[in-house]
Amino acid sequence: MDKSEKTVLVAGGAGFIGSHLCKKLLDDNYKVICVDNFLTSDKNNLQNLLKNPEFTLIEHDIIKPIQNSTLRLGLGQSLDYVFHLASPASPNKKSAKSYINYPIETLLVNSVGTYNLLQLARQFEACFLYASSSEIYGDPEISPQKEEYFGNVNPNGVRSVYDEGKRFGEAMTMGFVRKYDLDARVVRIFNTYGPLMQAQDGRVVSNFINQAIRNKPITVYGKGSQTRSFCYINDMVMGIILAMSTSNTKGEVFNLGNPDERTILELANLIKKMTNSSSEIIFENLPKDDPKSRKPDIAKAQKMLGWRPKVATEEGLQKTISYFKNII
Ligand SMILES: NC(=O)c1ccc[n+]([C@@H]2O[C@H](COP(=O)([O-])OP(=O)(O)OC[C@H]3O[C@@H](n4cnc5c(N)ncnc54)[C@H](O)[C@@H]3O)[C@@H](O)[C@H]2O)c1
């Protein structure tokens, strides 16, 4: 079937990852419906997409069920794929957009919101993808993290609204696979960065780059010895699309991320050097339940999806630095 006849719904499509995903799907000739309530984003990321006649923007909170009439589907038009990326995603409580500051919204969008989108996918017999997170591993006791690892999560700590929300969303997705034979899968996204991240949403890469460009102090939490692995946005979008479109992925869970592990202090120094910044690096208290390490084992995605990140960390950072320099 011609891709131009296929319709894709992206919930959270105005966000950082969602807007890149919408763009790639439009480039690949899909019709795209973006559903978003702009809780942690605005229309800026969609500026170029709004001109495309194959793109429809629907302002809607997915905690409320989506009526067919809301989708504005044409006569006989099916809905073929549903991507669920809607959720606050920043752990930084200093940012107004952080899930720490939207605790109830975060729990509901990953539970009730996931249920509503799964019901929609079931009604249209559409394929479904749930964007989970490496946060379901909590503060992991093993590294790298494989999909089989159950994690080490504080069930009621400050990050639990996100971690447990994502764990519930995964369980709900698999419930629909088992009970209704829905063609659904889960991707566990590890730290992703790139252009269109918001300068103010408190995530480590955008924070460091913006502080460095402005020659302001670069704030490292703890001693900076905690590790993260950073995946460039284009690689992530390819992984998400392959997880949805590759055959035999129903009921599967995939880690998607870049296994190139760095300490946070290493990242701060690298960004400082790449921006020729005179910023000093300062140290603040480590937030509660901050994970000590994050490194995805991506062997499963490599084997089943033929996917692995192609953009090296330095190359991706350079593109992201150029983006932020342009918009400042
Ligand atoms: N960026 C990362 O490094 C990362 C890592 C792990 C997981 N994820 C997951 O990937 C997804 C996208 O993350 P992102 O970085 O693009 O975040 P983002 O905040 O930029 O985008 C999330 C989008 O969801 C929308 N949204 C939130 N609640 C909603 C609701 N109730 N109804 C409709 N829309 C709603 C927001 O307005 C926003 O546009 C999220 O589910 C996040 O948990 C991201």
PDB file of N, CA and C in Angstrom, residues 275-317:
ATOM      1  N   THR A 275      32.159  24.968  22.979  1.00  0.00           N
ATOM      2  CA  THR A 275      31.558  26.306  22.825  1.00  0.00           C
ATOM      3  C   THR A 275      32.573  27.419  23.098  1.00  0.00           C
ATOM      4  N   ASN A 276      33.845  27.040  23.347  1.00  0.00           N
ATOM      5  CA  ASN A 276      34.878  28.021  23.728  1.00  0.00           C
ATOM      6  C   ASN A 276      34.384  28.917  24.854  1.00  0.00           C
ATOM      7  N   SER A 277      33.771  28.315  25.843  1.00  0.00           N
ATOM      8  CA  SER A 277      33.112  29.095  26.894  1.00  0.00           C
ATOM      9  C   SER A 277      34.062  29.411  28.040  1.00  0.00           C
ATOM     10  N   SER A 278      33.806  30.549  28.689  1.00  0.00           N
ATOM     11  CA  SER A 278      34.600  30.881  29.879  1.00  0.00           C
ATOM     12  C   SER A 278      33.829  30.527  31.162  1.00  0.00           C
ATOM     13  N   SER A 279      32.711  29.797  31.010  1.00  0.00           N
ATOM     14  CA  SER A 279      31.897  29.414  32.185  1.00  0.00           C
ATOM     15  C   SER A 279      32.729  28.630  33.187  1.00  0.00           C
ATOM     16  N   GLU A 280      32.439  28.860  34.486  1.00  0.00           N
ATOM     17  CA  GLU A 280      33.030  27.947  35.476  1.00  0.00           C
ATOM     18  C   GLU A 280      32.034  26.819  35.726  1.00  0.00           C
ATOM     19  N   ILE A 281      32.557  25.671  36.120  1.00  0.00           N
ATOM     20  CA  ILE A 281      31.667  24.542  36.423  1.00  0.00           C
ATOM     21  C   ILE A 281      31.418  24.558  37.922  1.00  0.00           C
ATOM     22  N   ILE A 282      30.141  24.648  38.315  1.00  0.00           N
ATOM     23  CA  ILE A 282      29.825  24.673  39.752  1.00  0.00           C
ATOM     24  C   ILE A 282      29.033  23.407  40.118  1.00  0.00           C
ATOM     25  N   PHE A 283      29.102  23.048  41.400  1.00  0.00           N
ATOM     26  CA  PHE A 283      28.486  21.799  41.841  1.00  0.00           C
ATOM     27  C   PHE A 283      27.344  22.091  42.804  1.00  0.00           C
ATOM     28  N   GLU A 284      26.173  21.479  42.557  1.00  0.00           N
ATOM     29  CA  GLU A 284      25.024  21.640  43.448  1.00  0.00           C
ATOM     30  C   GLU A 284      24.595  20.274  43.974  1.00  0.00           C
ATOM     31  N   ASN A 285      23.703  20.279  44.991  1.00  0.00           N
ATOM     32  CA  ASN A 285      23.277  19.009  45.595  1.00  0.00           C
ATOM     33  C   ASN A 285      22.646  18.080  44.568  1.00  0.00           C
ATOM     34  N   LEU A 286      22.966  16.808  44.716  1.00  0.00           N
ATOM     35  CA  LEU A 286      22.381  15.795  43.826  1.00  0.00           C
ATOM     36  C   LEU A 286      20.896  15.646  44.168  1.00  0.00           C
ATOM     37  N   PRO A 287      19.994  15.709  43.152  1.00  0.00           N
ATOM     38  CA  PRO A 287      18.575  15.533  43.470  1.00  0.00           C
ATOM     39  C   PRO A 287      18.305  14.125  44.010  1.00  0.00           C
ATOM     40  N   LYS A 288      17.214  13.984  44.748  1.00  0.00           N
ATOM     41  CA  LYS A 288      16.861  12.698  45.357  1.00  0.00           C
ATOM     42  C   LYS A 288      16.604  11.645  44.269  1.00  0.00           C
ATOM     43  N   ASP A 289      17.086  10.437  44.522  1.00  0.00           N
ATOM     44  CA  ASP A 289      16.875   9.273  43.631  1.00  0.00           C
ATOM     45  C   ASP A 289      17.499   9.454  42.242  1.00  0.00           C
ATOM     46  N   ASP A 290      18.464  10.358  42.131  1.00  0.00           N
ATOM     47  CA  ASP A 290      19.133  10.548  40.837  1.00  0.00           C
ATOM     48  C   ASP A 290      19.898   9.258  40.492  1.00  0.00           C
ATOM     49  N   PRO A 291      19.650   8.663  39.326  1.00  0.00           N
ATOM     50  CA  PRO A 291      20.338   7.403  39.010  1.00  0.00           C
ATOM     51  C   PRO A 291      21.848   7.587  38.835  1.00  0.00           C
ATOM     52  N   LYS A 292      22.626   6.593  39.318  1.00  0.00           N
ATOM     53  CA  LYS A 292      24.095   6.722  39.221  1.00  0.00           C
ATOM     54  C   LYS A 292      24.599   6.380  37.820  1.00  0.00           C
ATOM     55  N   SER A 293      23.849   5.531  37.125  1.00  0.00           N
ATOM     56  CA  SER A 293      24.321   5.187  35.774  1.00  0.00           C
ATOM     57  C   SER A 293      23.156   4.949  34.829  1.00  0.00           C
ATOM     58  N   ARG A 294      23.439   5.141  33.554  1.00  0.00           N
ATOM     59  CA  ARG A 294      22.467   4.892  32.485  1.00  0.00           C
ATOM     60  C   ARG A 294      23.254   4.502  31.249  1.00  0.00           C
ATOM     61  N   LYS A 295      23.078   3.271  30.840  1.00  0.00           N
ATOM     62  CA  LYS A 295      23.713   2.856  29.593  1.00  0.00           C
ATOM     63  C   LYS A 295      22.857   1.743  28.990  1.00  0.00           C
ATOM     64  N   PRO A 296      22.314   1.972  27.807  1.00  0.00           N
ATOM     65  CA  PRO A 296      21.438   0.947  27.238  1.00  0.00           C
ATOM     66  C   PRO A 296      22.222  -0.207  26.637  1.00  0.00           C
ATOM     67  N   ASP A 297      21.714  -1.412  26.831  1.00  0.00           N
ATOM     68  CA  ASP A 297      22.162  -2.551  26.026  1.00  0.00           C
ATOM     69  C   ASP A 297      21.214  -2.575  24.829  1.00  0.00           C
ATOM     70  N   ILE A 298      21.739  -2.335  23.628  1.00  0.00           N
ATOM     71  CA  ILE A 298      20.848  -2.221  22.459  1.00  0.00           C
ATOM     72  C   ILE A 298      20.963  -3.434  21.534  1.00  0.00           C
ATOM     73  N   ALA A 299      21.479  -4.550  22.075  1.00  0.00           N
ATOM     74  CA  ALA A 299      21.674  -5.747  21.234  1.00  0.00           C
ATOM     75  C   ALA A 299      20.352  -6.194  20.591  1.00  0.00           C
ATOM     76  N   LYS A 300      19.251  -6.092  21.352  1.00  0.00           N
ATOM     77  CA  LYS A 300      17.959  -6.561  20.818  1.00  0.00           C
ATOM     78  C   LYS A 300      17.507  -5.683  19.637  1.00  0.00           C
ATOM     79  N   ALA A 301      17.621  -4.350  19.799  1.00  0.00           N
ATOM     80  CA  ALA A 301      17.224  -3.443  18.703  1.00  0.00           C
ATOM     81  C   ALA A 301      18.135  -3.661  17.488  1.00  0.00           C
ATOM     82  N   GLN A 302      19.413  -3.918  17.766  1.00  0.00           N
ATOM     83  CA  GLN A 302      20.348  -4.159  16.660  1.00  0.00           C
ATOM     84  C   GLN A 302      19.943  -5.402  15.881  1.00  0.00           C
ATOM     85  N   LYS A 303      19.599  -6.459  16.636  1.00  0.00           N
ATOM     86  CA  LYS A 303      19.288  -7.746  15.998  1.00  0.00           C
ATOM     87  C   LYS A 303      17.925  -7.719  15.303  1.00  0.00           C
ATOM     88  N   MET A 304      16.895  -7.233  16.015  1.00  0.00           N
ATOM     89  CA  MET A 304      15.540  -7.339  15.452  1.00  0.00           C
ATOM     90  C   MET A 304      15.174  -6.197  14.516  1.00  0.00           C
ATOM     91  N   LEU A 305      15.736  -4.996  14.780  1.00  0.00           N
ATOM     92  CA  LEU A 305      15.353  -3.819  13.976  1.00  0.00           C
ATOM     93  C   LEU A 305      16.461  -3.407  13.004  1.00  0.00           C
ATOM     94  N   GLY A 306      17.651  -3.993  13.167  1.00  0.00           N
ATOM     95  CA  GLY A 306      18.789  -3.568  12.347  1.00  0.00           C
ATOM     96  C   GLY A 306      19.148  -2.125  12.642  1.00  0.00           C
ATOM     97  N   TRP A 307      18.921  -1.698  13.894  1.00  0.00           N
ATOM     98  CA  TRP A 307      19.120  -0.277  14.257  1.00  0.00           C
ATOM     99  C   TRP A 307      20.269  -0.103  15.243  1.00  0.00           C
ATOM    100  N   ARG A 308      21.045   0.901  15.007  1.00  0.00           N
ATOM    101  CA  ARG A 308      21.967   1.394  16.028  1.00  0.00           C
ATOM    102  C   ARG A 308      22.245   2.859  15.710  1.00  0.00           C
ATOM    103  N   PRO A 309      22.587   3.659  16.738  1.00  0.00           N
ATOM    104  CA  PRO A 309      22.826   5.081  16.473  1.00  0.00           C
ATOM    105  C   PRO A 309      24.016   5.278  15.534  1.00  0.00           C
ATOM    106  N   LYS A 310      23.887   6.267  14.653  1.00  0.00           N
ATOM    107  CA  LYS A 310      24.973   6.528  13.697  1.00  0.00           C
ATOM    108  C   LYS A 310      25.708   7.822  14.017  1.00  0.00           C
ATOM    109  N   VAL A 311      25.057   8.722  14.761  1.00  0.00           N
ATOM    110  CA  VAL A 311      25.653  10.049  15.003  1.00  0.00           C
ATOM    111  C   VAL A 311      26.488  10.009  16.289  1.00  0.00           C
ATOM    112  N   ALA A 312      27.776  10.301  16.151  1.00  0.00           N
ATOM    113  CA  ALA A 312      28.670  10.311  17.319  1.00  0.00           C
ATOM    114  C   ALA A 312      28.288  11.469  18.248  1.00  0.00           C
ATOM    115  N   THR A 313      28.582  11.308  19.537  1.00  0.00           N
ATOM    116  CA  THR A 313      28.174  12.323  20.523  1.00  0.00           C
ATOM    117  C   THR A 313      28.726  13.710  20.161  1.00  0.00           C
ATOM    118  N   GLU A 314      30.001  13.797  19.792  1.00  0.00           N
ATOM    119  CA  GLU A 314      30.596  15.110  19.469  1.00  0.00           C
ATOM    120  C   GLU A 314      29.885  15.750  18.266  1.00  0.00           C
ATOM    121  N   GLU A 315      29.565  14.917  17.268  1.00  0.00           N
ATOM    122  CA  GLU A 315      28.905  15.432  16.051  1.00  0.00           C
ATOM    123  C   GLU A 315      27.494  15.953  16.389  1.00  0.00           C
ATOM    124  N   GLY A 316      26.765  15.174  17.174  1.00  0.00           N
ATOM    125  CA  GLY A 316      25.404  15.576  17.563  1.00  0.00           C
ATOM    126  C   GLY A 316      25.429  16.829  18.422  1.00  0.00           C
ATOM    127  N   LEU A 317      26.413  16.902  19.321  1.00  0.00           N
ATOM    128  CA  LEU A 317      26.510  18.093  20.184  1.00  0.00           C
ATOM    129  C   LEU A 317      26.801  19.332  19.345  1.00  0.00           C
TER     130      LEU A 317
END
